[in-house]
Coordinates of C-alpha atoms in Angstrom, one line a residue:
M1 CA 179.3 340.3 250.8
T2 CA 180.3 336.8 251.9
D3 CA 181.9 334.2 249.8
E4 CA 178.8 332.1 250.1
T5 CA 176.8 334.9 248.5
R6 CA 179.4 335.3 245.8
A7 CA 179.2 331.6 245.0
R8 CA 175.4 331.7 244.9
D9 CA 175.4 334.8 242.7
F10 CA 178.0 333.3 240.3
I11 CA 175.9 330.1 239.8
A12 CA 172.8 332.2 239.3
L13 CA 174.5 334.1 236.5
L14 CA 175.4 330.9 234.8
A15 CA 171.8 329.6 235.1
K16 CA 170.5 332.8 233.5
H17 CA 173.1 332.4 230.7
D18 CA 174.7 335.7 231.7
F19 CA 178.2 334.5 230.8
V20 CA 179.5 338.1 230.5
G21 CA 178.5 338.7 234.1
A22 CA 179.9 335.4 235.2
S23 CA 183.2 336.0 233.5
A24 CA 183.4 339.4 235.2
A25 CA 183.7 337.5 238.5
F26 CA 186.8 335.5 237.3
D27 CA 190.3 336.4 238.3
E28 CA 192.8 337.1 235.5
G29 CA 194.0 333.5 235.2
M30 CA 190.4 332.2 234.8
R31 CA 189.5 334.9 232.2
K32 CA 192.5 333.7 230.1
A33 CA 191.8 330.0 230.7
I34 CA 188.0 330.1 230.1
P35 CA 187.0 333.1 227.9
T36 CA 183.4 334.1 227.9
D37 CA 182.5 332.1 224.8
Q38 CA 184.1 329.0 226.2
L39 CA 182.3 329.4 229.5
G40 CA 179.0 329.5 227.6
A41 CA 179.9 326.4 225.6
L42 CA 180.9 324.5 228.8
W43 CA 177.6 325.4 230.4
A44 CA 175.6 324.4 227.3
K45 CA 177.3 321.1 227.3
L46 CA 176.6 320.6 231.0
E47 CA 172.9 321.4 230.4
E48 CA 172.8 318.8 227.6
Q49 CA 174.0 316.2 230.1
V50 CA 172.0 317.1 233.3
G51 CA 169.3 319.6 232.2
K52 CA 168.4 323.0 233.5
L53 CA 169.4 324.1 237.0
Q54 CA 166.6 323.7 239.5
R55 CA 168.0 325.0 242.8
I56 CA 171.1 325.6 244.9
D57 CA 170.6 323.2 247.9
S58 CA 173.5 324.4 250.0
V59 CA 176.9 326.1 250.0
E60 CA 179.7 325.1 252.4
L61 CA 182.9 327.2 252.7
H62 CA 186.3 325.5 253.3
P63 CA 189.2 327.8 254.1
L64 CA 192.2 327.6 251.8
E65 CA 195.5 329.5 251.7
G66 CA 194.5 332.7 250.0
G67 CA 190.7 332.4 250.1
D68 CA 187.9 329.9 250.3
A69 CA 186.6 326.8 248.4
A70 CA 182.8 327.2 248.2
I71 CA 181.3 323.8 247.7
A72 CA 177.7 324.1 246.4
V73 CA 175.3 321.2 246.1
V74 CA 173.2 322.1 243.0
T75 CA 170.2 320.2 241.7
F76 CA 169.6 320.0 238.0
E77 CA 166.8 318.3 236.1
R78 CA 168.6 315.0 235.8
A79 CA 171.3 315.0 238.4
T80 CA 172.7 316.6 241.5
L81 CA 176.2 318.1 241.2
L82 CA 178.9 319.5 243.4
V83 CA 180.1 322.8 242.1
D84 CA 183.5 323.7 243.6
I85 CA 184.2 327.4 243.3
G86 CA 187.6 328.8 244.4
I87 CA 187.3 332.4 245.7
D88 CA 190.3 334.5 246.5
T89 CA 190.7 337.1 249.1
H90 CA 189.6 339.8 246.6
G91 CA 186.3 338.0 246.0
K92 CA 187.3 336.8 242.5
V93 CA 186.6 333.3 241.2
G94 CA 189.9 331.5 240.6
G95 CA 188.7 327.9 240.1
L96 CA 185.6 326.1 238.9
H97 CA 184.9 322.4 238.9
F98 CA 181.8 320.3 238.5
A99 CA 181.5 316.7 239.9
P100 CA 178.6 314.3 240.5
K101 CA 177.4 314.3 244.1
Q102 CA 178.4 310.9 245.4
A103 CA 175.9 308.6 247.1
P104 CA 176.8 307.6 250.6
P105 CA 179.3 304.8 250.5
P106 CA 178.0 301.3 251.0
P107 CA 178.8 299.6 254.4
Y108 CA 182.3 298.3 254.5
E109 CA 182.5 294.6 253.7
P110 CA 185.9 293.3 254.9
P111 CA 187.9 291.3 252.4
A112 CA 188.6 287.7 253.1
Y113 CA 192.1 288.4 254.5
V114 CA 190.6 290.4 257.5
K115 CA 190.2 288.5 260.8
R116 CA 188.1 291.0 262.7
D117 CA 188.3 289.1 266.0
A118 CA 192.1 289.3 265.9
F119 CA 192.4 293.0 266.8
D120 CA 190.7 295.9 268.6
E121 CA 190.5 299.5 267.5
V122 CA 191.3 302.5 269.7
D123 CA 190.4 306.1 269.1
V124 CA 193.5 308.3 269.4
M125 CA 194.5 311.9 268.8
V126 CA 197.6 312.6 266.7
G127 CA 198.1 316.1 267.9
K128 CA 194.8 317.8 266.9
L129 CA 194.1 315.1 264.3
P130 CA 191.7 312.3 265.2
G131 CA 192.9 308.8 264.4
T132 CA 192.5 305.1 264.9
L133 CA 194.9 302.5 266.2
S134 CA 194.3 298.9 265.1
L135 CA 195.8 296.8 267.8
P136 CA 196.2 293.0 267.7
K137 CA 194.6 291.4 270.8
G138 CA 196.9 290.4 273.6
G139 CA 200.0 291.3 271.7
S140 CA 203.3 292.6 273.1
H141 CA 206.5 293.6 271.3
L142 CA 204.4 294.1 268.2
P143 CA 205.7 295.4 264.9
A144 CA 203.9 298.7 264.1
V145 CA 203.4 301.0 261.2
V146 CA 202.1 304.6 260.7
L147 CA 200.1 305.2 257.4
V148 CA 200.8 308.5 255.6
H149 CA 198.3 309.6 253.0
G150 CA 198.4 310.6 249.4
S151 CA 197.6 314.1 248.1
G152 CA 194.4 315.8 248.9
P153 CA 192.4 316.3 252.1
N154 CA 192.2 312.6 252.9
D155 CA 190.4 311.0 255.9
R156 CA 192.1 308.2 257.9
D157 CA 190.7 305.5 255.6
E158 CA 192.0 307.4 252.5
H159 CA 188.6 307.2 250.7
I160 CA 189.1 307.2 246.9
G161 CA 185.7 306.9 245.3
A162 CA 184.4 303.5 246.4
L163 CA 187.8 302.4 247.8
V164 CA 189.2 302.7 251.3
P165 CA 192.8 301.5 250.9
F166 CA 194.0 302.6 254.4
K167 CA 191.2 300.7 256.1
D168 CA 192.1 297.6 254.1
L169 CA 195.7 298.0 255.0
A170 CA 195.0 298.6 258.7
W171 CA 192.6 295.7 259.1
G172 CA 194.6 293.4 256.9
L173 CA 197.9 294.1 258.6
A174 CA 196.3 294.0 262.1
S175 CA 194.9 290.6 261.3
Q176 CA 198.6 289.5 260.9
G177 CA 199.8 290.8 264.2
I178 CA 200.8 294.3 263.2
A179 CA 199.7 297.5 265.1
V180 CA 198.6 300.1 262.6
L181 CA 198.0 303.8 263.2
R182 CA 196.0 305.9 260.7
Y183 CA 194.6 309.4 261.1
D184 CA 192.7 312.2 259.3
K185 CA 195.1 314.4 257.3
R186 CA 195.6 318.0 258.4
T187 CA 194.0 319.5 255.3
K188 CA 190.9 317.3 256.0
V189 CA 190.6 318.6 259.6
D190 CA 191.8 322.2 259.3
P191 CA 193.9 323.5 256.4
T192 CA 194.4 326.9 258.1
G193 CA 198.0 327.8 258.1
V194 CA 199.2 325.0 255.8
R195 CA 201.7 326.6 253.5
T196 CA 204.2 323.8 252.8
Q197 CA 204.1 320.0 252.4
H198 CA 206.0 319.8 255.7
D199 CA 203.0 321.6 257.3
E200 CA 200.6 319.4 255.4
V201 CA 202.3 315.9 255.9
D202 CA 205.6 315.7 257.8
E203 CA 204.5 317.3 261.1
A204 CA 201.6 314.9 261.6
A205 CA 203.7 311.9 260.5
H206 CA 206.3 312.7 263.2
A207 CA 203.6 313.1 265.8
A208 CA 202.1 309.7 264.8
V209 CA 205.4 308.0 265.0
A210 CA 206.0 309.4 268.5
L211 CA 202.5 308.3 269.6
L212 CA 203.1 304.8 268.3
A213 CA 206.6 304.5 269.8
A214 CA 205.1 305.4 273.2
R215 CA 202.7 302.5 273.2
P216 CA 203.8 299.7 275.5
E217 CA 202.6 297.0 273.1
V218 CA 204.9 298.2 270.3
D219 CA 208.4 296.9 269.6
P220 CA 210.4 300.1 269.0
K221 CA 212.9 298.1 266.9
R222 CA 210.2 297.3 264.4
L223 CA 208.4 300.6 264.0
A224 CA 207.8 301.5 260.4
L225 CA 206.4 304.3 258.3
L226 CA 204.3 303.5 255.2
G227 CA 203.7 306.3 252.7
H228 CA 201.3 306.2 249.8
S229 CA 201.6 308.5 246.7
Q230 CA 202.5 311.9 248.2
G231 CA 203.2 310.1 251.5
G232 CA 205.6 307.8 249.6
Y233 CA 207.3 310.8 247.9
L234 CA 207.9 312.5 251.3
A235 CA 208.5 309.3 253.3
P236 CA 212.4 309.3 252.8
R237 CA 212.8 312.8 254.2
I238 CA 210.4 312.0 257.1
A239 CA 212.5 308.9 257.9
A240 CA 215.7 310.9 257.5
D241 CA 214.5 313.3 260.2
D242 CA 213.1 310.7 262.6
H243 CA 215.4 308.0 264.0
A244 CA 212.5 306.2 265.6
I245 CA 211.5 305.0 262.1
K246 CA 213.3 301.6 261.6
R247 CA 211.7 300.5 258.4
L248 CA 210.1 302.2 255.4
V249 CA 207.3 301.1 253.1
I250 CA 206.8 303.1 249.9
L251 CA 203.5 302.5 248.0
A252 CA 203.3 304.2 244.6
G253 CA 205.7 306.8 245.8
S254 CA 206.2 309.6 243.2
T255 CA 209.8 310.5 242.3
R256 CA 208.7 313.5 240.3
P257 CA 207.5 316.8 241.7
L258 CA 203.8 317.6 241.7
E259 CA 203.9 319.9 238.8
D260 CA 205.3 317.2 236.5
S261 CA 202.8 314.7 237.7
V262 CA 199.9 317.0 237.1
V263 CA 201.0 317.7 233.5
S264 CA 201.6 314.0 232.9
Q265 CA 198.1 313.0 234.2
L266 CA 196.3 315.5 232.1
N267 CA 198.1 314.4 229.0
Y268 CA 197.1 310.8 229.8
F269 CA 193.5 311.9 230.1
A270 CA 193.7 313.7 226.8
K271 CA 194.8 310.5 225.1
L272 CA 192.1 308.6 226.9
H273 CA 189.3 311.0 226.0
P274 CA 190.3 312.9 222.8
E275 CA 186.7 314.1 222.5
V276 CA 187.0 316.3 225.6
H277 CA 188.5 319.4 224.1
E278 CA 188.5 321.3 227.4
L279 CA 191.5 319.1 228.5
A280 CA 193.7 321.1 226.1
D281 CA 193.0 324.2 228.1
Q282 CA 193.7 322.4 231.3
I283 CA 197.0 321.1 230.0
H284 CA 198.0 324.6 228.9
R285 CA 197.2 326.0 232.4
A286 CA 199.2 323.1 234.0
E287 CA 202.2 323.8 231.8
Q288 CA 202.0 327.5 232.8
M289 CA 201.8 326.5 236.5
K290 CA 204.9 324.2 236.0
A291 CA 206.8 327.1 234.4
Q292 CA 205.8 329.4 237.2
V293 CA 206.9 327.0 240.1
E294 CA 210.2 326.2 238.3
D295 CA 211.0 329.9 237.9
P296 CA 214.2 330.6 240.0
A297 CA 212.5 333.9 241.0
L298 CA 209.5 332.1 242.6
A299 CA 208.7 333.8 245.9
A300 CA 207.1 332.1 249.0
D301 CA 204.1 334.3 248.8
T302 CA 203.5 334.1 245.1
P303 CA 199.9 332.7 244.4
V304 CA 200.0 329.4 242.4
D305 CA 196.8 328.0 240.9
V306 CA 197.0 324.2 240.5
L307 CA 193.8 323.6 238.5
G308 CA 191.7 325.5 241.0
A309 CA 193.6 324.6 244.1
K310 CA 195.0 327.8 245.6
L311 CA 198.6 327.3 246.8
T312 CA 201.6 329.6 247.2
G313 CA 205.2 329.4 246.2
A314 CA 206.1 328.2 249.6
Y315 CA 204.5 324.8 248.9
F316 CA 206.8 324.2 246.0
L317 CA 209.9 325.8 247.4
D318 CA 209.6 323.4 250.4
V319 CA 210.5 320.5 248.0
R320 CA 212.7 322.3 245.5
G321 CA 215.8 320.2 245.1
Y322 CA 214.3 317.3 247.0
H323 CA 214.9 314.0 245.3
P324 CA 213.1 311.2 247.3
A325 CA 215.1 308.3 245.8
A326 CA 218.4 310.0 246.5
V327 CA 217.4 310.7 250.1
A328 CA 216.2 307.1 250.5
A329 CA 219.6 305.8 249.3
K330 CA 221.2 307.4 252.3
L331 CA 218.9 305.7 254.8
A332 CA 220.5 302.8 256.7
I333 CA 217.1 301.0 257.3
P334 CA 215.2 298.3 255.4
I335 CA 212.9 299.6 252.6
L336 CA 210.0 298.0 250.7
V337 CA 208.9 299.6 247.5
L338 CA 205.6 298.6 245.9
Q339 CA 204.2 299.7 242.5
G340 CA 201.0 298.9 240.6
E341 CA 201.7 298.5 236.9
R342 CA 198.3 300.0 235.9
D343 CA 198.9 303.1 238.0
Y344 CA 198.5 306.2 235.7
Q345 CA 199.2 308.7 238.5
V346 CA 202.5 307.4 239.7
T347 CA 203.8 305.2 236.9
I348 CA 206.0 302.1 236.4
A349 CA 207.6 304.0 233.5
D350 CA 208.2 307.5 234.9
D351 CA 208.5 307.1 238.7
F352 CA 209.5 303.5 239.6
P353 CA 212.8 303.5 237.7
A354 CA 214.3 306.2 240.0
W355 CA 213.7 303.9 243.0
K356 CA 215.3 301.0 241.2
T357 CA 218.3 303.0 240.1
A358 CA 218.9 304.5 243.6
L359 CA 218.1 301.4 245.7
G360 CA 218.4 298.4 243.4
K361 CA 221.8 297.2 244.6
R362 CA 220.9 297.4 248.3
R363 CA 220.3 294.0 250.0
T364 CA 218.0 295.6 252.5
V365 CA 215.6 296.9 249.9
T366 CA 212.8 294.8 248.4
F367 CA 210.8 295.7 245.3
H368 CA 207.4 294.3 244.2
T369 CA 205.3 295.3 241.2
Y370 CA 201.7 294.1 240.5
P371 CA 200.7 293.9 236.8
L372 CA 196.9 294.3 237.3
L373 CA 196.8 296.8 240.1
S374 CA 196.0 300.6 240.3
H375 CA 197.3 303.5 242.2
A376 CA 195.1 302.3 245.1
F377 CA 196.6 298.7 244.8
A378 CA 193.2 297.4 243.8
P379 CA 192.2 295.9 240.4
A380 CA 192.4 298.4 237.5
G381 CA 190.8 298.5 234.1
D382 CA 192.6 298.2 230.8
P383 CA 193.3 301.0 230.1
P384 CA 193.2 302.3 233.7
S385 CA 191.1 305.4 234.4
P386 CA 189.5 307.3 237.3
A387 CA 186.4 305.1 236.8
D388 CA 188.3 302.3 238.4
Y389 CA 188.0 304.1 241.8
D390 CA 184.2 304.0 241.6
K391 CA 184.0 300.2 241.6
P392 CA 184.0 298.6 245.1
A393 CA 187.2 296.7 245.6
H394 CA 189.9 296.1 248.1
V395 CA 193.7 296.3 248.3
D396 CA 195.0 293.1 246.8
A397 CA 195.7 290.2 249.2
Q398 CA 199.2 289.8 247.8
V399 CA 200.0 293.4 248.7
I400 CA 198.9 292.8 252.3
S401 CA 200.9 289.6 252.4
D402 CA 204.1 291.3 251.1
I403 CA 203.9 294.2 253.5
A404 CA 203.1 291.9 256.5
A405 CA 206.1 289.7 255.7
F406 CA 208.4 292.8 255.6
L407 CA 207.0 294.3 258.8
N408 CA 207.0 291.0 260.7
A409 CA 210.6 290.1 259.9
R410 CA 213.0 290.0 262.8

């Protein structure tokens, strides 16, 4: 039986209200997290919102470490949903997530700070990863920057809902005379063989730096790396391992490990939506995951379930003992650290102080915070929430200006 068939059969059991049969497909972790009665309650609540299941339109398989993610497009009476089912190598369901099927994004409308006639775009390959180089017209000895994504299988524009922060950054900075290289993340193109964050992020970042350094238009003395979120977390060690990087920009760079950030975000959501009782179960699962990855006996091949994402101990062992701010403090290059004050993912209270403590006395380090901006450096609600990402917006003009001033400096 294929994983596509397993996914279709599992959804069919839910549609028939055979929750005992559906629960039998769960792995041990899912059976504990969502007992049969809770599974029935979750499905009943879903049917209240979107009606009865009408049909399964398609199922796509995406390879993951230790199994597949089966992404089903499912039509209900009042909505079409994406049903993400994690299936392990034993054919058991280890993750289940429902999300609205997003409409195609609207055409990109450049913000006012973009001067589209000031630069060209060139298709490039960063190893096996397709990318785009935004290159100011007629320039030589240009400052240049590589953009390194946040967590998840991001494309080169770093789509987050209705937002495309990396496209805004690339076009905004290229409009001010800076060459910008962005590329699709390895887990977006082909996650096969990705076990560590070094596999996922660092390798491609080094390849991108080498590609940019080889461009005749680029000033090698002003070649920078810009990391956002996970990219900001890993940026110090990438720079420490790559002497071609002469400047570092950290946007919403976490200073806490992934397991702490996951627990923190879920607790934030629980305060934001106390009526969603399922969040208590997710918090419990996240706390169990945190205890598992912090266990001194954690082995590289130990399966780790991060709210449905199938990882192994190797992913966490790769960064065990890594403290990004401490590594950044040892770098003898200029650093720019930016933080949105309405960011609930990487926060002004829990992450930013570590950067200030480690780097605050350095004359070559600059800090900027933005009171009204989100994790994507676009306007955020009050209180901020994931709904902010569904509203078309752009990276704030002041952020573009602050980064450009840093990169253009001699």
